[in-house]
Short mmCIF file of C-alpha atoms in Angstrom, two decimals:
data_model
loop_
_atom_site.label_atom_id
_atom_site.label_comp_id
_atom_site.label_asym_id
_atom_site.label_seq_id
_atom_site.Cartn_x
_atom_site.Cartn_y
_atom_site.Cartn_z
CA MET A 1 97.53 89.18 96.80
CA LYS A 2 100.95 87.70 96.38
CA ILE A 3 104.31 89.20 95.65
CA SER A 4 106.01 86.99 93.11
CA THR A 5 109.34 85.29 93.45
CA LYS A 6 110.71 87.98 91.13
CA GLY A 7 110.03 90.55 93.83
CA ILE A 8 111.45 88.33 96.53
CA TYR A 9 114.66 87.76 94.56
CA ALA A 10 114.95 91.42 93.68
CA LEU A 11 115.02 92.22 97.37
CA GLU A 12 117.57 89.54 98.12
CA ILE A 13 119.77 90.70 95.26
CA THR A 14 119.60 94.31 96.38
CA ALA A 15 120.45 93.37 99.93
CA ASP A 16 123.29 91.21 98.70
CA LEU A 17 124.65 94.11 96.57
CA ALA A 18 124.39 96.38 99.60
CA MET A 19 126.54 93.94 101.54
CA HIS A 20 129.12 93.21 98.84
CA SER A 21 129.61 96.38 96.91
CA ASP A 22 130.26 100.04 97.48
CA ASP A 23 131.78 103.11 95.76
CA ARG A 24 135.10 101.49 95.43
CA HIS A 25 134.18 97.85 94.91
CA LEU A 26 131.81 96.60 92.21
CA GLU A 27 130.37 93.09 92.50
CA ARG A 28 130.16 90.63 89.66
CA LEU A 29 126.87 88.95 88.77
CA LYS A 30 128.55 85.58 89.01
CA ASN A 31 129.22 86.03 92.71
CA ILE A 32 125.75 87.26 93.47
CA ALA A 33 124.32 84.31 91.52
CA GLU A 34 126.32 81.90 93.57
CA ARG A 35 125.32 83.37 96.90
CA ARG A 36 121.67 83.70 96.02
CA LYS A 37 121.52 80.36 94.14
CA LEU A 38 120.11 81.88 90.97
CA SER A 39 121.29 81.47 87.41
CA GLU A 40 123.23 84.42 85.99
CA LYS A 41 120.79 84.68 83.13
CA TYR A 42 117.81 85.06 85.40
CA LEU A 43 119.72 87.36 87.72
CA GLU A 44 120.54 89.54 84.72
CA ARG A 45 116.89 89.97 83.92
CA ILE A 46 116.10 91.19 87.39
CA VAL A 47 119.15 93.38 87.60
CA ARG A 48 118.21 95.01 84.30
CA LEU A 49 114.89 96.06 85.84
CA LEU A 50 116.67 97.38 88.95
CA LYS A 51 119.05 99.31 86.71
CA ALA A 52 116.20 100.83 84.73
CA ALA A 53 114.66 101.97 88.00
CA GLY A 54 117.88 103.66 89.05
CA ILE A 55 118.48 101.26 91.96
CA VAL A 56 121.72 99.72 90.71
CA THR A 57 124.46 100.95 88.40
CA SER A 58 126.87 98.95 86.40
CA VAL A 59 130.29 99.41 84.92
CA ARG A 60 131.41 97.27 82.00
CA GLY A 61 134.74 95.63 81.45
CA ALA A 62 137.24 93.51 83.27
CA GLN A 63 137.16 95.57 86.43
CA GLY A 64 133.48 96.15 86.05
CA GLY A 65 130.40 94.89 87.92
CA TYR A 66 127.40 96.27 89.80
CA ARG A 67 126.75 98.34 92.84
CA LEU A 68 123.83 100.15 94.37
CA ALA A 69 123.05 103.48 92.82
CA LYS A 70 121.94 104.96 96.10
CA ASP A 71 122.58 104.54 99.83
CA ALA A 72 120.99 101.37 101.18
CA GLY A 73 119.57 103.39 104.03
CA GLN A 74 117.63 105.53 101.56
CA LEU A 75 116.39 102.66 99.46
CA THR A 76 112.94 101.43 100.47
CA VAL A 77 111.59 97.94 100.01
CA ARG A 78 108.68 99.52 98.18
CA GLU A 79 111.00 101.00 95.50
CA VAL A 80 112.70 97.70 94.93
CA LEU A 81 109.45 95.71 94.67
CA GLU A 82 107.81 98.28 92.43
CA ALA A 83 110.77 98.20 90.10
CA VAL A 84 110.09 94.57 89.31
CA GLU A 85 106.45 94.09 90.10
CA GLY A 86 104.88 97.41 89.22
CA GLU A 87 102.41 98.88 91.66
CA LEU A 88 101.76 96.62 94.61
CA VAL A 89 98.05 96.82 94.18
CA PRO A 90 95.97 93.89 95.45
CA VAL A 91 93.10 94.39 93.00
CA ASP A 92 93.23 96.14 89.68
CA CYS A 93 90.14 98.25 90.24
CA LEU A 94 91.99 100.42 92.76
CA THR A 95 94.02 102.00 89.99
CA LYS A 96 92.16 101.45 86.75
CA GLU A 97 88.81 100.79 85.11
CA THR A 98 87.82 97.13 85.11
CA GLY A 99 84.72 95.48 83.76
CA CYS A 100 83.77 93.91 87.09
CA GLY A 101 80.07 94.41 86.58
CA ILE A 102 79.24 97.28 88.89
CA GLY A 103 80.38 100.88 89.39
CA CYS A 104 82.95 101.67 92.07
CA SER A 105 80.53 104.02 93.82
CA LEU A 106 78.30 101.00 94.50
CA CYS A 107 81.05 98.54 95.35
CA PRO A 108 80.74 96.83 98.73
CA THR A 109 84.36 95.86 98.92
CA GLN A 110 86.60 98.52 97.35
CA ASP A 111 87.15 100.10 100.71
CA THR A 112 88.49 96.85 102.20
CA TRP A 113 91.00 96.40 99.33
CA GLY A 114 91.99 100.03 99.68
CA ARG A 115 92.87 99.39 103.28
CA LEU A 116 94.80 96.24 102.36
CA TRP A 117 96.75 98.28 99.87
CA ASP A 118 97.51 100.89 102.55
CA VAL A 119 99.01 98.22 104.78
CA ILE A 120 101.26 96.88 101.99
CA VAL A 121 102.41 100.37 101.02
CA SER A 122 103.04 101.52 104.52
CA VAL A 123 105.10 98.51 105.52
CA THR A 124 107.16 98.42 102.34
CA ASP A 125 107.68 102.20 102.52
CA ALA A 126 108.96 102.01 106.08
CA VAL A 127 111.59 99.30 105.65
CA THR A 128 114.88 100.07 103.93
CA VAL A 129 117.42 97.76 102.38
CA GLY A 130 119.88 99.13 104.92
CA GLU A 131 117.74 97.77 107.79
CA ILE A 132 117.50 94.39 106.05
CA VAL A 133 121.31 94.26 105.80
CA LYS A 134 121.62 95.23 109.46
CA VAL A 135 119.29 92.47 110.63
CA ALA A 136 120.90 89.94 108.29
CA ALA A 137 124.31 90.84 109.70
CA GLU A 138 123.06 90.34 113.24
CA ARG A 139 121.83 86.89 112.35
CA GLY A 140 124.67 85.79 110.09
CA MET B 1 93.70 70.14 96.07
CA GLN B 2 95.96 72.64 97.67
CA THR B 3 94.33 75.87 98.72
CA PRO B 4 95.98 79.10 97.55
CA GLY B 5 98.38 80.41 100.14
CA THR B 6 99.86 77.07 101.08
CA ARG B 7 101.80 76.45 97.88
CA MET B 8 105.47 75.81 98.24
CA TYR B 9 108.16 75.89 95.65
CA GLN B 10 110.72 73.21 95.67
CA ARG B 11 114.43 73.76 95.43
CA THR B 12 116.13 70.79 93.74
CA PHE B 13 119.82 70.72 93.05
CA LEU B 14 120.98 69.09 89.85
CA SER B 15 124.38 68.95 88.36
CA ARG B 16 124.75 71.46 85.58
CA ALA B 17 127.10 69.18 83.64
CA PHE B 18 124.31 66.68 83.22
CA PHE B 19 122.28 69.26 81.33
CA MET B 20 124.94 70.72 79.07
CA SER B 21 123.07 69.72 75.98
CA VAL B 22 120.61 72.43 74.90
CA ASN B 23 118.05 69.84 73.81
CA LEU B 24 118.01 67.99 77.12
CA GLU B 25 117.69 71.26 78.97
CA TYR B 26 114.79 72.31 76.78
CA PHE B 27 112.89 69.08 77.23
CA PHE B 28 113.56 68.93 80.94
CA ARG B 29 112.35 72.47 81.26
CA LYS B 30 109.16 71.55 79.45
CA TYR B 31 108.68 68.57 81.73
CA ILE B 32 109.14 70.58 84.87
CA ASP B 33 106.76 73.23 83.47
CA MET B 34 104.11 70.53 82.96
CA VAL B 35 104.65 68.90 86.32
CA GLY B 36 104.80 72.27 88.03
CA LYS B 37 101.62 73.37 86.45
CA MET B 38 99.82 70.19 87.46
CA VAL B 39 101.19 69.97 90.98
CA TYR B 40 101.00 73.65 91.85
CA ASN B 41 98.08 74.59 89.66
CA ILE B 42 100.05 77.52 88.32
CA LYS B 43 98.92 78.78 84.93
CA HIS B 44 102.21 80.05 83.72
CA ILE B 45 105.72 79.42 84.88
CA ASN B 46 107.98 82.21 83.78
CA HIS B 47 111.35 80.76 84.45
CA ILE B 48 113.06 77.74 85.85
CA ASP B 49 116.69 77.90 86.59
CA LEU B 50 118.40 74.50 86.45
CA VAL B 51 121.28 75.33 88.80
CA GLY B 52 119.31 74.89 91.99
CA ILE B 53 115.80 75.08 90.71
CA ARG B 54 113.99 78.07 92.11
CA MET B 55 110.70 78.32 90.34
CA GLU B 56 109.21 81.66 89.48
CA VAL B 57 105.67 81.93 90.57
CA PRO B 58 103.77 84.81 89.06
CA ALA B 59 102.29 87.51 91.27
CA MET B 60 98.74 86.86 92.14
CA LYS B 61 96.22 89.43 93.07
CA ILE B 62 93.35 88.61 95.44
CA SER B 63 91.61 85.76 93.61
CA THR B 64 88.24 86.29 91.96
CA LYS B 65 86.68 83.93 94.44
CA GLY B 66 87.78 86.14 97.30
CA ARG B 67 86.88 89.35 95.55
CA TYR B 68 83.49 88.43 94.13
CA GLY B 69 82.63 86.15 97.05
CA LEU B 70 83.03 88.92 99.56
CA ARG B 71 81.10 91.31 97.39
CA ALA B 72 78.23 88.90 96.95
CA LEU B 73 78.13 88.16 100.67
CA VAL B 74 77.96 91.85 101.60
CA ASP B 75 75.20 92.33 99.01
CA MET B 76 73.24 89.39 100.39
CA ALA B 77 73.65 90.49 103.99
CA ALA B 78 72.66 94.04 103.16
CA ASN B 79 69.47 92.91 101.46
CA THR B 80 67.93 90.86 104.17
CA ASN B 81 66.26 91.51 107.46
CA GLY B 82 66.57 87.88 108.52
CA GLU B 83 64.68 86.26 105.69
CA PRO B 84 66.54 84.05 103.20
CA VAL B 85 67.99 85.72 100.13
CA SER B 86 67.87 84.02 96.77
CA LEU B 87 71.14 83.97 94.87
CA THR B 88 69.46 85.09 91.68
CA GLN B 89 68.79 88.50 93.22
CA THR B 90 72.41 88.87 94.38
CA ALA B 91 73.60 87.64 90.97
CA SER B 92 71.65 90.26 89.15
CA ARG B 93 72.49 93.12 91.45
CA GLN B 94 76.19 92.34 91.42
CA ASN B 95 76.33 91.24 87.81
CA LEU B 96 77.78 87.85 88.66
CA SER B 97 76.94 84.47 87.27
CA LEU B 98 74.50 82.43 89.28
CA ASN B 99 76.56 79.28 88.81
CA TYR B 100 79.60 81.04 90.19
CA LEU B 101 77.67 82.28 93.19
CA GLU B 102 76.35 78.84 93.91
CA GLN B 103 79.90 77.55 94.12
CA VAL B 104 81.00 80.42 96.31
CA PHE B 105 78.05 80.10 98.68
CA GLY B 106 78.55 76.35 98.85
CA THR B 107 82.01 77.05 100.21
CA LEU B 108 80.66 79.64 102.63
CA ARG B 109 78.04 77.25 103.82
CA LYS B 110 80.66 74.55 104.52
CA ALA B 111 82.59 77.10 106.52
CA GLY B 112 79.59 77.85 108.68
CA ILE B 113 79.16 81.41 107.48
CA VAL B 114 75.88 80.98 105.70
CA ALA B 115 73.11 78.45 105.94
CA SER B 116 70.90 77.31 103.12
CA VAL B 117 67.14 77.25 103.33
CA LYS B 118 65.35 74.89 100.96
CA GLY B 119 61.98 75.21 99.30
CA ALA B 120 59.91 78.11 98.15
CA GLY B 121 61.07 81.41 99.58
CA GLY B 122 64.30 79.72 100.32
CA GLY B 123 67.87 80.72 99.61
CA TYR B 124 70.74 81.61 101.92
CA MET B 125 70.91 83.28 105.27
CA LEU B 126 73.75 84.27 107.50
CA ALA B 127 74.53 81.49 109.97
CA LYS B 128 75.35 84.00 112.64
CA ASP B 129 75.07 87.73 113.22
CA ALA B 130 76.93 89.86 110.67
CA SER B 131 78.80 91.58 113.50
CA GLU B 132 80.30 88.25 114.46
CA ILE B 133 81.58 87.34 111.00
CA THR B 134 85.01 88.72 110.26
CA VAL B 135 86.45 89.47 106.84
CA LYS B 136 89.31 87.24 107.91
CA GLU B 137 87.09 84.21 108.25
CA ILE B 138 85.27 84.96 105.01
CA LEU B 139 88.46 85.32 102.94
CA GLU B 140 90.05 82.31 104.61
CA ALA B 141 87.07 80.19 103.68
CA LEU B 142 87.30 81.41 100.11
CA GLU B 143 91.04 81.65 99.56
CA GLY B 144 92.88 80.09 102.44
CA GLU B 145 95.04 81.94 104.93
CA PHE B 146 96.42 85.24 103.71
CA SER B 147 100.13 85.51 103.03
CA ILE B 148 101.85 88.14 100.91
CA VAL B 149 104.32 85.58 99.58
CA ASN B 150 104.25 81.83 99.01
CA ARG B 151 105.93 80.40 102.10
CA ILE B 152 108.76 77.93 101.85
CA THR B 153 108.35 75.42 104.60
CA ASP B 154 110.86 72.75 103.80
CA GLU B 155 113.91 74.96 103.31
CA CYS B 156 116.44 76.48 105.54
CA GLU B 157 116.66 80.18 104.80
CA ASP B 158 119.91 82.10 104.95
CA GLU B 159 120.32 85.28 106.95
CA VAL B 160 119.25 87.54 104.07
CA GLU B 161 116.02 85.63 103.45
CA ALA B 162 115.36 85.56 107.19
CA ALA B 163 115.87 89.28 107.58
CA ILE B 164 113.54 90.04 104.65
CA ARG B 165 110.95 87.64 105.97
CA GLU B 166 111.02 89.16 109.47
CA LEU B 167 110.96 92.79 108.45
CA VAL B 168 108.66 92.62 105.39
CA TRP B 169 106.59 89.48 104.81
CA ASP B 170 105.82 88.62 108.41
CA GLU B 171 105.04 92.25 109.23
CA ILE B 172 102.70 92.65 106.26
CA ASP B 173 100.94 89.37 107.09
CA ARG B 174 100.57 90.35 110.71
CA ARG B 175 99.03 93.71 109.91
CA VAL B 176 96.80 92.36 107.14
CA ASN B 177 95.45 89.66 109.43
CA GLU B 178 94.82 92.32 112.05
CA LEU B 179 92.91 94.42 109.50
CA PHE B 180 90.85 91.49 108.29
CA GLN B 181 90.15 90.37 111.85
CA GLU B 182 88.91 93.78 112.95
CA CYS B 183 86.70 94.26 109.96
CA THR B 184 83.35 92.55 110.27
CA LEU B 185 80.65 91.77 107.74
CA GLY B 186 78.33 93.96 109.83
CA ARG B 187 80.58 96.95 109.31
CA LEU B 188 80.86 96.30 105.58
CA VAL B 189 77.06 96.07 105.36
CA ASP B 190 76.64 99.39 107.21
CA ASP B 191 79.14 101.08 104.92
CA TYR B 192 77.50 99.59 101.89
CA ARG B 193 74.04 100.71 102.90
CA GLU B 194 75.39 104.18 103.53
CA LYS B 195 77.00 104.18 100.07
CA GLN B 196 73.75 103.16 98.45
CA GLY B 197 71.89 105.83 100.31
CA GLN B 198 74.24 108.42 98.86
CA PHE B 199 73.89 107.18 95.34
CA VAL B 200 71.25 109.19 93.61
CA PRO B 201 70.11 107.85 90.25
CA MET B 202 70.52 110.40 87.48
CA TYR B 203 66.89 110.81 86.74
CA TYR B 204 66.16 112.20 90.22
CA LEU B 205 68.39 115.19 89.69
#
């Protein structure tokens, strides 16, 4: 399975916001776009999804902008990715009915995909945006 | 043809001023869509940003080749005691097209996982013991090396991308490869046989 570029960018954007905004300072999309080398229009699309998921908040107006809605240390990679990608499931049959030709009870491979899913969930659940920022700061 | 998992997306920097005209931008976008689709074999490109082109590549689940291929292989291995298995049997049990299976098994044969036996009573057999065939090698033959994201190889990443790669993508890839390496076809066959043993057709109850 692959996480799309939307998911990758969403993580970068969230980390960027964690580094450039806080309770007192809101960051403008324009600046994030420049640092992340994305168009504002595209950025806006992703940020809208993050906002709907309660990950970022915005304030309109001249002094407005965006910031994280919760503490970066409490925000998991899983939450961010799920906000833009939906469930991080490697094959559809793990969460819904598909017409794959046989019943799940007779499937030779469902177990394997289930374990793959477990790995993805457990890694993304364990890493927070706060940690990403910390490692980025050490390198930067 | 590039195998899945080795695709890269290019970052090209173009002056925005050159594309001020909406029409030009539109046609250029269409052109890049077309080239992108041909070069990267991507069915649908969602967005291309012209200020530093970062292409959006849609999320891909495990491909059907990997999914159905593994399933068919387990089925085949579970239904033999060393004698060749005809693909028609596997196709009917797994509800897959014979044509499709022939392609899949052709790939598996080239990878040294199965061997074909010609003639009457022929078909396919495992080229080595099921306990020596890992899920990793099967999926790599069918889909290429696993990676949770399309890797950029010709770019320098900044510290944010590097941190994310280190903590998330590399870690997932490492653990998935571990999982696939540990899991053998032999184990899948045992589990599958157990599953079938537990399945009681309705009319026996």
